[in-house]
C-alpha cells in the first residue's frame, strides 16, 4: 500500500497541468513573509477549488514532500537555482504544488460525482501511513506549519482517492502493447574511443594513425572475446568486457529508439550469445555481445511504462475539460507565505 501512495504522488507531481484555462482569481492582499506571520491561520485559505478550501498547513505538506524528494541529492540550496529564463527553482516548485493541489481537489470532487470513496481497509491504511509520515516530520516543522496527523490523513486520502479516479477514468485507454513494441534486450559492450578531450574539455577526434591503432585494438579484443566465451554462459562476458572497455558502463538494457542508431541496429539483430562485428560510431568502435535478446522482466516493465504514458495522456485530455468548469481562487497573502527555504531570523 505504501508503494501505491508514493507512486501516485509522483504521478501527480510529474503530470499536473498548468492552471491556464480555468478561471483563477488572486486576492491581491500583498504582504511579504516574516518569521512571525509564517504560522498557519485557521481561517485564511491558500487556494480555493470550487467549494473546497485548502489551508496553509495542507499546502505545506506538499512542499515538504518535494523537499524530501530533491534536497537529499541536490541540497537545500536547490531552491535558489535559476533557470535560463531567470525563474527560480522554488518558483517553479510552488507552481507545481499549486497545480497538484488543484488537480487533486478536482479529482476528489469527481469522486463524489462518481460515488467513489475509500473503503474501511483503505481508510485504515491511510491512517497508518499518515502516522508513519507524521513521526518523521520534526516538531519544529509541525509547529511552524501547523501540520497535524489529520492534515496528513487528508493529503494521503486525497491522493489515494485520486488514484482510484485515475484508474476509473483511464479504463478505456489503449492497454494493448505487443512484445515487439516493448521488447528490451540486454547487451554487454566493449568500447574503444576515437576521440579525446582537449585542454578546454572539448572532445576532438584522434589522428588517422591513432584511429587505425584503436581499430586494431578493437579487432584484437573481438577475437579474444570470442575465445574467452567458448564454453561459458552469456553472463560471463561481463567480466571480460569490464577489463577491456574504455567506457564507464558495460551492460545496457534498452529498447528501440533508446540508443544511437549504429549500436541499436546491430544489437537488435543479435541472438542470445552472439557477437557483433566492429561497429563504428562518431565516438569510437563498439563490440557488442548479446546477453539476452528478450529480457522478460525489463520488457514487462516497459509495457507498464507505455501503458501508463497512454493512460496519462488520456487522463490529461479529460482533465483539461474538467478544469475549464472549476473556479480556482488563490489567496495571494497566504500563498506568499508558502516557501521552500528555511525561515531565517531577522
mmCIF file with all atom_site columns, N, CA, C and O in Angstrom, residues 39-60:
data_model
loop_
_atom_site.group_PDB
_atom_site.id
_atom_site.type_symbol
_atom_site.label_atom_id
_atom_site.label_alt_id
_atom_site.label_comp_id
_atom_site.label_asym_id
_atom_site.label_entity_id
_atom_site.label_seq_id
_atom_site.pdbx_PDB_ins_code
_atom_site.Cartn_x
_atom_site.Cartn_y
_atom_site.Cartn_z
_atom_site.occupancy
_atom_site.B_iso_or_equiv
_atom_site.pdbx_formal_charge
_atom_site.auth_seq_id
_atom_site.auth_comp_id
_atom_site.auth_asym_id
_atom_site.auth_atom_id
_atom_site.pdbx_PDB_model_num
ATOM 1  N N  . UNK A 1 39 ? 3.204   31.343 10.414 1.00 0.00 ? 39 UNK A N  1
ATOM 2  C CA . UNK A 1 39 ? 2.351   30.336 11.036 1.00 0.00 ? 39 UNK A CA 1
ATOM 3  C C  . UNK A 1 39 ? 0.970   30.301 10.394 1.00 0.00 ? 39 UNK A C  1
ATOM 4  O O  . UNK A 1 39 ? 0.457   31.312 9.926  1.00 0.00 ? 39 UNK A O  1
ATOM 5  N N  . UNK A 1 40 ? 0.378   29.114 10.380 1.00 0.00 ? 40 UNK A N  1
ATOM 6  C CA . UNK A 1 40 ? -0.889  28.909 9.701  1.00 0.00 ? 40 UNK A CA 1
ATOM 7  C C  . UNK A 1 40 ? -2.027  29.635 10.403 1.00 0.00 ? 40 UNK A C  1
ATOM 8  O O  . UNK A 1 40 ? -2.070  29.734 11.619 1.00 0.00 ? 40 UNK A O  1
ATOM 9  N N  . UNK A 1 41 ? -2.938  30.148 9.582  1.00 0.00 ? 41 UNK A N  1
ATOM 10 C CA . UNK A 1 41 ? -4.163  30.740 10.115 1.00 0.00 ? 41 UNK A CA 1
ATOM 11 C C  . UNK A 1 41 ? -5.268  29.714 9.973  1.00 0.00 ? 41 UNK A C  1
ATOM 12 O O  . UNK A 1 41 ? -5.396  29.051 8.957  1.00 0.00 ? 41 UNK A O  1
ATOM 13 N N  . UNK A 1 42 ? -6.083  29.598 11.009 1.00 0.00 ? 42 UNK A N  1
ATOM 14 C CA . UNK A 1 42 ? -7.167  28.613 10.967 1.00 0.00 ? 42 UNK A CA 1
ATOM 15 C C  . UNK A 1 42 ? -8.304  29.067 10.067 1.00 0.00 ? 42 UNK A C  1
ATOM 16 O O  . UNK A 1 42 ? -9.186  28.282 9.726  1.00 0.00 ? 42 UNK A O  1
ATOM 17 N N  . UNK A 1 43 ? -8.311  30.323 9.683  1.00 0.00 ? 43 UNK A N  1
ATOM 18 C CA . UNK A 1 43 ? -9.453  30.854 8.948  1.00 0.00 ? 43 UNK A CA 1
ATOM 19 C C  . UNK A 1 43 ? -9.113  31.301 7.530  1.00 0.00 ? 43 UNK A C  1
ATOM 20 O O  . UNK A 1 43 ? -10.003 31.453 6.705  1.00 0.00 ? 43 UNK A O  1
ATOM 21 N N  . UNK A 1 44 ? -7.840  31.531 7.238  1.00 0.00 ? 44 UNK A N  1
ATOM 22 C CA . UNK A 1 44 ? -7.443  32.014 5.922  1.00 0.00 ? 44 UNK A CA 1
ATOM 23 C C  . UNK A 1 44 ? -7.036  30.854 5.022  1.00 0.00 ? 44 UNK A C  1
ATOM 24 O O  . UNK A 1 44 ? -6.141  30.096 5.365  1.00 0.00 ? 44 UNK A O  1
ATOM 25 N N  . UNK A 1 45 ? -7.683  30.741 3.879  1.00 0.00 ? 45 UNK A N  1
ATOM 26 C CA . UNK A 1 45 ? -7.327  29.678 2.952  1.00 0.00 ? 45 UNK A CA 1
ATOM 27 C C  . UNK A 1 45 ? -6.198  30.149 2.036  1.00 0.00 ? 45 UNK A C  1
ATOM 28 O O  . UNK A 1 45 ? -5.955  31.343 1.864  1.00 0.00 ? 45 UNK A O  1
ATOM 29 N N  . UNK A 1 46 ? -5.514  29.192 1.430  1.00 0.00 ? 46 UNK A N  1
ATOM 30 C CA . UNK A 1 46 ? -4.469  29.497 0.457  1.00 0.00 ? 46 UNK A CA 1
ATOM 31 C C  . UNK A 1 46 ? -5.031  29.378 -0.959 1.00 0.00 ? 46 UNK A C  1
ATOM 32 O O  . UNK A 1 46 ? -4.846  30.254 -1.792 1.00 0.00 ? 46 UNK A O  1
ATOM 33 N N  . UNK A 1 47 ? -5.707  28.266 -1.205 1.00 0.00 ? 47 UNK A N  1
ATOM 34 C CA . UNK A 1 47 ? -6.307  28.008 -2.516 1.00 0.00 ? 47 UNK A CA 1
ATOM 35 C C  . UNK A 1 47 ? -7.739  27.537 -2.322 1.00 0.00 ? 47 UNK A C  1
ATOM 36 O O  . UNK A 1 47 ? -8.026  26.762 -1.400 1.00 0.00 ? 47 UNK A O  1
ATOM 37 N N  . UNK A 1 48 ? -8.613  28.000 -3.179 1.00 0.00 ? 48 UNK A N  1
ATOM 38 C CA . UNK A 1 48 ? -9.998  27.532 -3.160 1.00 0.00 ? 48 UNK A CA 1
ATOM 39 C C  . UNK A 1 48 ? -10.318 26.955 -4.529 1.00 0.00 ? 48 UNK A C  1
ATOM 40 O O  . UNK A 1 48 ? -10.137 27.618 -5.557 1.00 0.00 ? 48 UNK A O  1
ATOM 41 N N  . UNK A 1 49 ? -10.757 25.687 -4.551 1.00 0.00 ? 49 UNK A N  1
ATOM 42 C CA . UNK A 1 49 ? -11.089 24.996 -5.799 1.00 0.00 ? 49 UNK A CA 1
ATOM 43 C C  . UNK A 1 49 ? -12.563 24.637 -5.745 1.00 0.00 ? 49 UNK A C  1
ATOM 44 O O  . UNK A 1 49 ? -12.972 23.770 -4.970 1.00 0.00 ? 49 UNK A O  1
ATOM 45 N N  . UNK A 1 50 ? -13.368 25.331 -6.533 1.00 0.00 ? 50 UNK A N  1
ATOM 46 C CA . UNK A 1 50 ? -14.806 25.129 -6.428 1.00 0.00 ? 50 UNK A CA 1
ATOM 47 C C  . UNK A 1 50 ? -15.255 25.551 -5.041 1.00 0.00 ? 50 UNK A C  1
ATOM 48 O O  . UNK A 1 50 ? -15.015 26.677 -4.601 1.00 0.00 ? 50 UNK A O  1
ATOM 49 N N  . UNK A 1 51 ? -15.870 24.617 -4.318 1.00 0.00 ? 51 UNK A N  1
ATOM 50 C CA . UNK A 1 51 ? -16.343 24.911 -2.964 1.00 0.00 ? 51 UNK A CA 1
ATOM 51 C C  . UNK A 1 51 ? -15.362 24.472 -1.882 1.00 0.00 ? 51 UNK A C  1
ATOM 52 O O  . UNK A 1 51 ? -15.622 24.662 -0.700 1.00 0.00 ? 51 UNK A O  1
ATOM 53 N N  . UNK A 1 52 ? -14.251 23.865 -2.284 1.00 0.00 ? 52 UNK A N  1
ATOM 54 C CA . UNK A 1 52 ? -13.316 23.330 -1.286 1.00 0.00 ? 52 UNK A CA 1
ATOM 55 C C  . UNK A 1 52 ? -12.126 24.262 -1.090 1.00 0.00 ? 52 UNK A C  1
ATOM 56 O O  . UNK A 1 52 ? -11.518 24.743 -2.048 1.00 0.00 ? 52 UNK A O  1
ATOM 57 N N  . UNK A 1 53 ? -11.802 24.499 0.179  1.00 0.00 ? 53 UNK A N  1
ATOM 58 C CA . UNK A 1 53 ? -10.669 25.366 0.502  1.00 0.00 ? 53 UNK A CA 1
ATOM 59 C C  . UNK A 1 53 ? -9.485  24.537 0.997  1.00 0.00 ? 53 UNK A C  1
ATOM 60 O O  . UNK A 1 53 ? -9.652  23.487 1.613  1.00 0.00 ? 53 UNK A O  1
ATOM 61 N N  . UNK A 1 54 ? -8.292  25.048 0.732  1.00 0.00 ? 54 UNK A N  1
ATOM 62 C CA . UNK A 1 54 ? -7.055  24.399 1.159  1.00 0.00 ? 54 UNK A CA 1
ATOM 63 C C  . UNK A 1 54 ? -6.271  25.400 1.997  1.00 0.00 ? 54 UNK A C  1
ATOM 64 O O  . UNK A 1 54 ? -5.925  26.484 1.515  1.00 0.00 ? 54 UNK A O  1
ATOM 65 N N  . UNK A 1 55 ? -5.995  25.050 3.252  1.00 0.00 ? 55 UNK A N  1
ATOM 66 C CA . UNK A 1 55 ? -5.286  25.949 4.147  1.00 0.00 ? 55 UNK A CA 1
ATOM 67 C C  . UNK A 1 55 ? -3.774  25.783 4.036  1.00 0.00 ? 55 UNK A C  1
ATOM 68 O O  . UNK A 1 55 ? -3.264  24.888 3.367  1.00 0.00 ? 55 UNK A O  1
ATOM 69 N N  . UNK A 1 56 ? -3.066  26.651 4.736  1.00 0.00 ? 56 UNK A N  1
ATOM 70 C CA . UNK A 1 56 ? -1.606  26.703 4.688  1.00 0.00 ? 56 UNK A CA 1
ATOM 71 C C  . UNK A 1 56 ? -0.978  25.379 5.105  1.00 0.00 ? 56 UNK A C  1
ATOM 72 O O  . UNK A 1 56 ? -0.035  24.902 4.474  1.00 0.00 ? 56 UNK A O  1
ATOM 73 N N  . UNK A 1 57 ? -1.495  24.776 6.184  1.00 0.00 ? 57 UNK A N  1
ATOM 74 C CA . UNK A 1 57 ? -0.872  23.554 6.684  1.00 0.00 ? 57 UNK A CA 1
ATOM 75 C C  . UNK A 1 57 ? -0.947  22.415 5.666  1.00 0.00 ? 57 UNK A C  1
ATOM 76 O O  . UNK A 1 57 ? 0.020   21.669 5.482  1.00 0.00 ? 57 UNK A O  1
ATOM 77 N N  . UNK A 1 58 ? -2.071  22.276 4.987  1.00 0.00 ? 58 UNK A N  1
ATOM 78 C CA . UNK A 1 58 ? -2.195  21.230 3.977  1.00 0.00 ? 58 UNK A CA 1
ATOM 79 C C  . UNK A 1 58 ? -1.264  21.512 2.795  1.00 0.00 ? 58 UNK A C  1
ATOM 80 O O  . UNK A 1 58 ? -0.613  20.602 2.268  1.00 0.00 ? 58 UNK A O  1
ATOM 81 N N  . UNK A 1 59 ? -1.171  22.765 2.396  1.00 0.00 ? 59 UNK A N  1
ATOM 82 C CA . UNK A 1 59 ? -0.273  23.157 1.305  1.00 0.00 ? 59 UNK A CA 1
ATOM 83 C C  . UNK A 1 59 ? 1.170   22.803 1.633  1.00 0.00 ? 59 UNK A C  1
ATOM 84 O O  . UNK A 1 59 ? 1.924   22.294 0.794  1.00 0.00 ? 59 UNK A O  1
ATOM 85 N N  . UNK A 1 60 ? 1.567   23.041 2.881  1.00 0.00 ? 60 UNK A N  1
ATOM 86 C CA . UNK A 1 60 ? 2.950   22.807 3.266  1.00 0.00 ? 60 UNK A CA 1
ATOM 87 C C  . UNK A 1 60 ? 3.321   21.325 3.300  1.00 0.00 ? 60 UNK A C  1
ATOM 88 O O  . UNK A 1 60 ? 4.496   20.986 3.214  1.00 0.00 ? 60 UNK A O  1
#
